[in-house]
XYZ file of C-alpha atoms in Angstrom:
224
model
C 135.807 72.463 40.629
C 133.702 70.765 43.294
C 129.979 70.482 42.747
C 127.553 71.526 45.455
C 124.115 70.298 46.424
C 121.557 71.560 48.896
C 119.887 68.573 50.552
C 116.601 68.938 52.406
C 116.829 66.849 55.573
C 113.987 66.243 57.994
C 115.810 63.861 60.303
C 113.890 60.947 58.837
C 114.789 57.799 56.944
C 114.189 59.022 53.389
C 116.021 62.337 53.527
C 119.017 60.724 55.253
C 119.220 58.188 52.444
C 119.124 61.014 49.894
C 122.003 62.741 51.681
C 124.071 59.551 51.485
C 123.297 59.215 47.776
C 124.308 62.823 47.070
C 127.585 62.359 48.923
C 128.248 59.139 46.992
C 127.729 61.103 43.774
C 130.542 63.429 44.783
C 128.544 66.473 45.881
C 129.658 68.809 48.620
C 126.466 68.713 50.650
C 124.806 71.611 52.410
C 121.812 70.473 54.453
C 118.724 72.452 55.375
C 115.957 71.699 57.860
C 112.865 73.667 58.802
C 111.553 74.492 62.259
C 108.045 75.163 61.006
C 105.978 74.614 64.133
C 105.748 70.835 63.860
C 104.532 68.778 66.801
C 107.969 67.880 68.147
C 111.619 68.870 67.914
C 112.962 65.318 67.902
C 113.242 65.267 64.106
C 115.152 68.564 64.086
C 117.567 67.206 66.676
C 117.929 64.055 64.565
C 118.695 66.151 61.479
C 121.479 67.935 63.332
C 122.930 64.620 64.548
C 122.816 63.223 61.033
C 124.435 66.281 59.463
C 127.274 66.114 61.988
C 127.724 62.344 61.727
C 127.765 62.430 57.924
C 130.155 65.366 57.699
C 128.180 67.871 55.653
C 129.784 71.201 54.810
C 127.098 73.229 56.580
C 123.753 72.532 58.224
C 121.145 75.266 58.394
C 117.843 75.363 60.295
C 115.310 77.880 59.000
C 112.509 78.928 61.342
C 109.023 79.318 59.885
C 105.550 79.463 61.413
C 103.215 77.197 59.500
C 101.084 76.984 62.635
C 99.804 80.406 61.616
C 97.799 78.780 58.827
C 97.293 75.356 60.430
C 95.217 72.870 58.489
C 97.346 69.836 59.375
C 97.651 67.426 62.271
C 101.359 68.287 62.312
C 100.791 72.022 62.853
C 97.464 72.147 64.718
C 97.229 70.482 68.135
C 93.420 70.335 67.856
C 93.721 67.843 64.967
C 94.681 64.355 66.099
C 97.383 62.392 64.296
C 95.521 59.406 62.793
C 96.569 55.931 63.819
C 94.832 54.147 60.949
C 94.798 54.552 57.179
C 91.598 56.365 56.150
C 92.700 56.598 52.505
C 92.966 59.737 50.388
C 95.100 62.706 51.384
C 95.628 62.375 55.160
C 95.319 65.148 57.735
C 99.094 64.933 58.261
C 99.532 66.655 54.876
C 100.860 70.155 55.578
C 99.420 72.635 53.040
C 102.072 73.788 50.543
C 104.913 72.552 52.784
C 107.232 71.243 50.070
C 106.608 74.333 47.935
C 107.644 76.564 50.838
C 110.641 74.385 51.743
C 111.900 74.036 48.174
C 111.555 77.775 47.572
C 113.763 78.622 50.548
C 116.242 75.875 49.661
C 116.290 77.263 46.111
C 117.355 80.664 47.404
C 120.209 79.144 49.388
C 121.235 77.021 46.404
C 121.515 80.182 44.312
C 123.617 81.910 46.936
C 125.939 78.893 47.146
C 126.121 78.401 43.388
C 124.833 74.865 43.863
C 124.092 72.665 40.865
C 121.433 70.564 42.530
C 118.830 70.343 45.248
C 118.019 66.893 46.612
C 114.780 65.897 48.304
C 113.471 62.545 49.523
C 110.001 62.621 47.991
C 108.614 59.224 47.113
C 105.669 58.341 44.885
C 105.388 54.701 46.005
C 105.029 55.013 49.792
C 104.140 58.703 49.568
C 101.275 58.748 52.111
C 98.949 60.431 49.629
C 100.761 63.775 49.656
C 100.318 65.641 46.339
C 103.654 67.459 46.679
C 105.612 64.186 46.637
C 104.791 63.306 43.033
C 107.133 63.435 40.029
C 104.743 65.782 38.210
C 105.019 68.303 41.023
C 108.827 68.191 41.115
C 109.009 68.636 37.330
C 106.753 71.681 37.541
C 108.743 73.202 40.425
C 112.029 72.724 38.592
C 110.627 74.476 35.522
C 109.479 77.367 37.708
C 112.808 77.507 39.542
C 114.790 77.898 36.342
C 112.453 80.628 35.116
C 112.578 82.509 38.397
C 116.297 82.560 39.258
C 119.287 84.519 38.048
C 121.266 81.303 37.579
C 118.502 79.762 35.503
C 118.157 82.814 33.262
C 121.936 82.966 32.784
C 122.093 79.396 31.552
C 123.068 77.607 34.756
C 119.915 75.622 35.442
C 119.429 73.919 38.770
C 118.483 70.263 38.889
C 116.112 68.905 41.524
C 117.121 65.341 42.265
C 114.588 62.853 43.650
C 116.495 59.551 43.748
C 113.810 57.797 45.827
C 110.825 58.768 43.715
C 110.120 55.277 42.351
C 111.485 53.125 45.188
C 109.628 51.156 47.824
C 110.543 51.738 51.459
C 112.396 48.406 51.527
C 114.429 49.396 48.454
C 115.254 52.734 50.066
C 116.470 50.985 53.213
C 118.641 48.560 51.229
C 120.170 51.461 49.274
C 120.912 53.409 52.440
C 122.455 50.447 54.225
C 124.688 49.812 51.203
C 125.926 53.394 51.588
C 126.534 53.036 55.320
C 123.519 54.951 56.634
C 122.886 54.532 60.364
C 119.095 54.517 60.537
C 119.312 54.455 64.318
C 120.053 58.194 64.092
C 116.812 58.934 62.273
C 113.342 59.841 63.555
C 110.306 59.371 61.300
C 107.373 59.405 63.753
C 104.760 62.171 63.443
C 104.343 62.300 67.225
C 107.660 61.229 68.708
C 108.231 62.140 72.347
C 110.957 64.444 73.634
C 113.391 61.531 73.802
C 112.829 60.829 70.113
C 110.947 57.610 70.818
C 108.425 56.687 68.127
C 104.745 56.017 68.816
C 104.687 52.962 66.551
C 101.084 53.691 65.526
C 101.006 56.669 63.143
C 101.130 56.368 59.355
C 104.810 57.265 59.202
C 105.685 54.615 61.802
C 103.597 52.054 59.918
C 105.402 52.730 56.629
C 108.775 52.619 58.362
C 108.072 49.374 60.245
C 106.724 47.712 57.117
C 109.803 48.876 55.200
C 112.252 47.236 57.590
C 110.102 44.123 57.691
C 109.934 43.920 53.883
C 113.683 44.572 53.657
C 114.230 41.715 56.119
C 116.648 43.755 58.218
C 116.463 44.696 61.938
C 114.479 47.825 62.744
C 116.683 50.146 64.854
C 113.769 52.420 65.766
C 113.273 53.071 69.483
C 109.565 52.850 70.262
C 107.901 54.379 73.298
C 105.546 51.401 73.609
């Protein structure tokens, strides 16, 4: 029997690499993205392009409204996206975002009878987000297998985080070895409608440094 995985895809570099890894491991991949009120739709459009280009079984976009609670530069237009590194947990952290996303993906995984969920969290270049740490993923997996019918019936779900201990350069090398086209991806927190990156936000900085450290051409299209 084929094995199934639900892969969370944002349209960015990390999640696209995770999708390629899951496919290389032999999973039938079902991808899920979230229209949660983020600043731009370019990443959602990128996720759809990636899902089509990489031949996933099904791509789903779930609409949420995290603007209703705000508290992040990505969901509140009155909070500017920082263009420097102030240290600590940045204002681009979206409160409880990964918990919300993983919970919805968990429900779909149960419906599909999937064995795994895959997410591109990273504890090396993790931007200070608390919900990108290994401790968090371990705790969520324990909760997931207590809270689901499949878990109670002895079919536990595994949350895979293949990038957790990798640098951005290592992630890029792994993706390129698997044939990932990073030109399809959008990582910028404030990309314009054409998907062009600002080149100044924290996400752009990590991405640019990653390609530089990997010593490979950066395919990102920058607005400036």
